[in-house]
Amino acid sequence: MVAKKYLIHKLTDSGEQKATARELFELMRAEDRREVAACASDIYAEIVDDIETSDECWAGFDKKTRALIAVWGICKMPNRRGRLIWCLGTYQIKHFWVAFASESRKIVRRWARRYGCLYNAVGAFNTDSIRWLQWCGAEFDKEVMIGGEKFLPFRIEGGRKDV
């Protein structure tokens, strides 16, 4: 899928997934790094695991330079309705914020319709991600502590409830 200044690409090849994980690890926004660090002792291993175990994983790249903007995906969790959704961005996202938000919201809404419910938790300190999630239709629950950080559990409801 091609947009004006960037390319959104589904990550399916193992080599491409590993290269994207490395680039994301090196260039990840401080807020996103802080979230991952609260949930995992090895940030790089967690990024690789997120990318490799996702049912679907997408990445946004600057069309001219091929610089990574963000990576996002969904995972089926045992004994849980819907899909866990995640998104991690690089410092490049600030140059593509409006376009990224618009295109990624289309994907998120499609997933919500397909799977009925998307869920996860976002760092209470991660204001840009909270704003994006609100724009995608997220509803937030009571704050919880994860790894010494305050997080806001959220869900995005869609159509189907049986998946």
mmCIF file of C-alpha atoms in Angstrom:
data_model
loop_
_atom_site.group_PDB
_atom_site.id
_atom_site.type_symbol
_atom_site.label_atom_id
_atom_site.label_comp_id
_atom_site.label_asym_id
_atom_site.label_seq_id
_atom_site.Cartn_x
_atom_site.Cartn_y
_atom_site.Cartn_z
ATOM 1 C CA MET A 1 0.000 0.000 0.000
ATOM 2 C CA VAL A 2 1.529 3.347 -1.003
ATOM 3 C CA ALA A 3 0.676 6.735 0.453
ATOM 4 C CA LYS A 4 2.021 10.143 -0.556
ATOM 5 C CA LYS A 5 5.387 10.359 1.227
ATOM 6 C CA TYR A 6 5.663 6.932 2.756
ATOM 7 C CA LEU A 7 5.194 3.251 2.117
ATOM 8 C CA ILE A 8 3.248 0.875 4.349
ATOM 9 C CA HIS A 9 4.460 -2.673 3.969
ATOM 10 C CA LYS A 10 3.351 -5.988 5.506
ATOM 11 C CA LEU A 11 6.356 -7.768 7.029
ATOM 12 C CA THR A 12 6.271 -11.434 6.017
ATOM 13 C CA ASP A 13 9.888 -12.384 5.244
ATOM 14 C CA SER A 14 12.022 -13.528 8.209
ATOM 15 C CA GLY A 15 15.099 -11.593 7.071
ATOM 16 C CA GLU A 16 13.066 -8.434 6.585
ATOM 17 C CA GLN A 17 11.489 -8.894 10.017
ATOM 18 C CA LYS A 18 14.910 -9.188 11.671
ATOM 19 C CA ALA A 19 16.303 -6.153 9.812
ATOM 20 C CA THR A 20 13.234 -4.111 10.751
ATOM 21 C CA ALA A 21 13.528 -5.207 14.393
ATOM 22 C CA ARG A 22 17.157 -4.069 14.487
ATOM 23 C CA GLU A 23 16.335 -0.688 12.920
ATOM 24 C CA LEU A 24 13.396 -0.192 15.274
ATOM 25 C CA PHE A 25 15.566 -1.048 18.291
ATOM 26 C CA GLU A 26 18.195 1.480 17.227
ATOM 27 C CA LEU A 27 15.775 4.313 16.397
ATOM 28 C CA MET A 28 12.784 3.783 18.707
ATOM 29 C CA ARG A 29 11.145 6.777 20.392
ATOM 30 C CA ALA A 30 12.095 7.187 24.049
ATOM 31 C CA GLU A 31 8.469 6.794 25.202
ATOM 32 C CA ASP A 32 8.069 3.521 23.331
ATOM 33 C CA ARG A 33 11.414 2.237 24.641
ATOM 34 C CA ARG A 34 10.257 3.094 28.171
ATOM 35 C CA GLU A 35 7.042 1.091 27.653
ATOM 36 C CA VAL A 36 8.893 -1.975 26.373
ATOM 37 C CA ALA A 37 11.462 -1.735 29.184
ATOM 38 C CA ALA A 38 8.643 -1.834 31.748
ATOM 39 C CA CYS A 39 7.385 -5.105 30.257
ATOM 40 C CA ALA A 40 10.585 -6.933 29.291
ATOM 41 C CA SER A 41 14.174 -7.154 30.502
ATOM 42 C CA ASP A 42 15.565 -7.471 26.948
ATOM 43 C CA ILE A 43 14.102 -4.749 24.735
ATOM 44 C CA TYR A 44 15.561 -6.084 21.474
ATOM 45 C CA ALA A 45 14.358 -9.648 22.154
ATOM 46 C CA GLU A 46 10.882 -8.298 22.916
ATOM 47 C CA ILE A 47 10.778 -6.355 19.622
ATOM 48 C CA VAL A 48 11.856 -9.451 17.669
ATOM 49 C CA ASP A 49 9.250 -11.562 19.479
ATOM 50 C CA ASP A 50 6.492 -8.996 18.830
ATOM 51 C CA ILE A 51 7.277 -8.889 15.118
ATOM 52 C CA GLU A 52 7.768 -12.644 14.633
ATOM 53 C CA THR A 53 4.735 -13.796 16.638
ATOM 54 C CA SER A 54 2.223 -11.300 15.260
ATOM 55 C CA ASP A 55 -0.639 -12.604 13.140
ATOM 56 C CA GLU A 56 -0.033 -9.542 10.985
ATOM 57 C CA CYS A 57 2.817 -7.060 11.241
ATOM 58 C CA TRP A 58 3.146 -3.850 9.245
ATOM 59 C CA ALA A 59 5.858 -1.215 8.943
ATOM 60 C CA GLY A 60 5.806 2.335 7.643
ATOM 61 C CA PHE A 61 8.850 3.697 5.786
ATOM 62 C CA ASP A 62 9.812 7.083 4.351
ATOM 63 C CA LYS A 63 9.240 6.590 0.618
ATOM 64 C CA LYS A 64 12.395 8.522 -0.413
ATOM 65 C CA THR A 65 14.945 7.433 2.178
ATOM 66 C CA ARG A 66 13.404 4.099 3.272
ATOM 67 C CA ALA A 67 13.843 5.242 6.915
ATOM 68 C CA LEU A 68 11.618 3.339 9.321
ATOM 69 C CA ILE A 69 8.700 5.322 10.768
ATOM 70 C CA ALA A 70 6.770 2.768 12.845
ATOM 71 C CA VAL A 71 5.973 -0.925 13.198
ATOM 72 C CA TRP A 72 2.653 -2.327 14.416
ATOM 73 C CA GLY A 73 0.893 -5.659 14.642
ATOM 74 C CA ILE A 74 -1.692 -7.910 16.263
ATOM 75 C CA CYS A 75 -1.425 -11.185 18.183
ATOM 76 C CA LYS A 76 -3.964 -13.799 19.244
ATOM 77 C CA MET A 77 -3.606 -14.391 22.982
ATOM 78 C CA PRO A 78 -4.692 -17.685 24.571
ATOM 79 C CA ASN A 79 -8.163 -17.672 26.130
ATOM 80 C CA ARG A 80 -8.803 -14.060 25.154
ATOM 81 C CA ARG A 81 -11.347 -12.638 22.703
ATOM 82 C CA GLY A 82 -10.020 -10.388 19.940
ATOM 83 C CA ARG A 83 -6.371 -9.489 19.390
ATOM 84 C CA LEU A 84 -3.620 -7.745 21.312
ATOM 85 C CA ILE A 85 -2.499 -4.721 19.295
ATOM 86 C CA TRP A 86 0.868 -2.996 19.529
ATOM 87 C CA CYS A 87 2.692 -0.142 17.832
ATOM 88 C CA LEU A 88 6.238 1.157 18.251
ATOM 89 C CA GLY A 89 7.560 4.245 16.494
ATOM 90 C CA THR A 90 10.867 5.858 15.625
ATOM 91 C CA TYR A 91 11.789 9.535 15.823
ATOM 92 C CA GLN A 92 10.725 9.762 12.132
ATOM 93 C CA ILE A 93 7.053 9.515 13.070
ATOM 94 C CA LYS A 94 6.930 13.221 13.958
ATOM 95 C CA HIS A 95 7.508 14.040 10.251
ATOM 96 C CA PHE A 96 4.625 11.805 9.160
ATOM 97 C CA TRP A 97 2.216 12.110 12.071
ATOM 98 C CA VAL A 98 -0.978 13.059 10.209
ATOM 99 C CA ALA A 99 -0.468 10.643 7.320
ATOM 100 C CA PHE A 100 0.572 7.822 9.666
ATOM 101 C CA ALA A 101 -2.411 8.378 11.935
ATOM 102 C CA SER A 102 -4.830 8.387 9.018
ATOM 103 C CA GLU A 103 -3.506 5.259 7.300
ATOM 104 C CA SER A 104 -2.887 3.251 10.462
ATOM 105 C CA ARG A 105 -6.376 4.068 11.739
ATOM 106 C CA LYS A 106 -7.813 2.427 8.613
ATOM 107 C CA ILE A 107 -5.853 -0.744 9.388
ATOM 108 C CA VAL A 108 -6.818 -0.641 13.081
ATOM 109 C CA ARG A 109 -10.508 -0.221 12.240
ATOM 110 C CA ARG A 110 -10.340 -3.102 9.757
ATOM 111 C CA TRP A 111 -8.765 -5.305 12.442
ATOM 112 C CA ALA A 112 -11.394 -4.225 15.005
ATOM 113 C CA ARG A 113 -14.192 -5.183 12.598
ATOM 114 C CA ARG A 114 -12.519 -8.511 11.818
ATOM 115 C CA TYR A 115 -11.604 -9.528 15.392
ATOM 116 C CA GLY A 116 -14.256 -7.723 17.444
ATOM 117 C CA CYS A 117 -11.906 -6.226 20.010
ATOM 118 C CA LEU A 118 -8.333 -4.945 20.056
ATOM 119 C CA TYR A 119 -6.616 -4.415 23.405
ATOM 120 C CA ASN A 120 -3.357 -3.678 25.217
ATOM 121 C CA ALA A 121 -2.027 -1.085 27.650
ATOM 122 C CA VAL A 122 -0.199 2.167 26.900
ATOM 123 C CA GLY A 123 2.188 4.034 29.186
ATOM 124 C CA ALA A 124 0.320 6.822 30.951
ATOM 125 C CA PHE A 125 3.329 9.022 30.075
ATOM 126 C CA ASN A 126 3.063 8.279 26.332
ATOM 127 C CA THR A 127 0.811 11.197 25.377
ATOM 128 C CA ASP A 128 1.297 10.915 21.604
ATOM 129 C CA SER A 129 0.308 7.234 21.624
ATOM 130 C CA ILE A 130 -2.679 7.947 23.878
ATOM 131 C CA ARG A 131 -3.820 10.675 21.479
ATOM 132 C CA TRP A 132 -3.456 8.280 18.506
ATOM 133 C CA LEU A 133 -5.364 5.530 20.329
ATOM 134 C CA GLN A 134 -8.176 7.956 21.216
ATOM 135 C CA TRP A 135 -8.398 8.938 17.556
ATOM 136 C CA CYS A 136 -8.623 5.241 16.666
ATOM 137 C CA GLY A 137 -11.585 4.896 19.055
ATOM 138 C CA ALA A 138 -9.874 3.419 22.112
ATOM 139 C CA GLU A 139 -11.636 3.322 25.462
ATOM 140 C CA PHE A 140 -9.352 3.396 28.490
ATOM 141 C CA ASP A 141 -9.660 1.532 31.781
ATOM 142 C CA LYS A 142 -8.330 2.336 35.228
ATOM 143 C CA GLU A 143 -4.577 2.916 35.466
ATOM 144 C CA VAL A 144 -2.409 -0.098 36.428
ATOM 145 C CA MET A 145 1.250 -0.496 37.392
ATOM 146 C CA ILE A 146 3.466 -2.573 35.096
ATOM 147 C CA GLY A 147 7.182 -2.860 35.757
ATOM 148 C CA GLY A 148 7.132 0.210 37.984
ATOM 149 C CA GLU A 149 5.366 2.375 35.378
ATOM 150 C CA LYS A 150 1.761 3.580 35.164
ATOM 151 C CA PHE A 151 -0.140 2.130 32.196
ATOM 152 C CA LEU A 152 -3.645 2.629 30.840
ATOM 153 C CA PRO A 153 -5.301 -0.582 29.619
ATOM 154 C CA PHE A 154 -7.406 0.083 26.526
ATOM 155 C CA ARG A 155 -9.679 -1.609 24.039
ATOM 156 C CA ILE A 156 -10.977 -0.748 20.599
ATOM 157 C CA GLU A 157 -14.297 -2.436 19.879
ATOM 158 C CA GLY A 158 -15.336 -3.498 16.420
ATOM 159 C CA GLY A 159 -18.035 -5.607 14.839
ATOM 160 C CA ARG A 160 -17.435 -9.312 15.461
ATOM 161 C CA LYS A 161 -17.405 -10.678 18.988
ATOM 162 C CA ASP A 162 -16.690 -14.369 18.348
ATOM 163 C CA VAL A 163 -13.073 -14.448 17.161
#
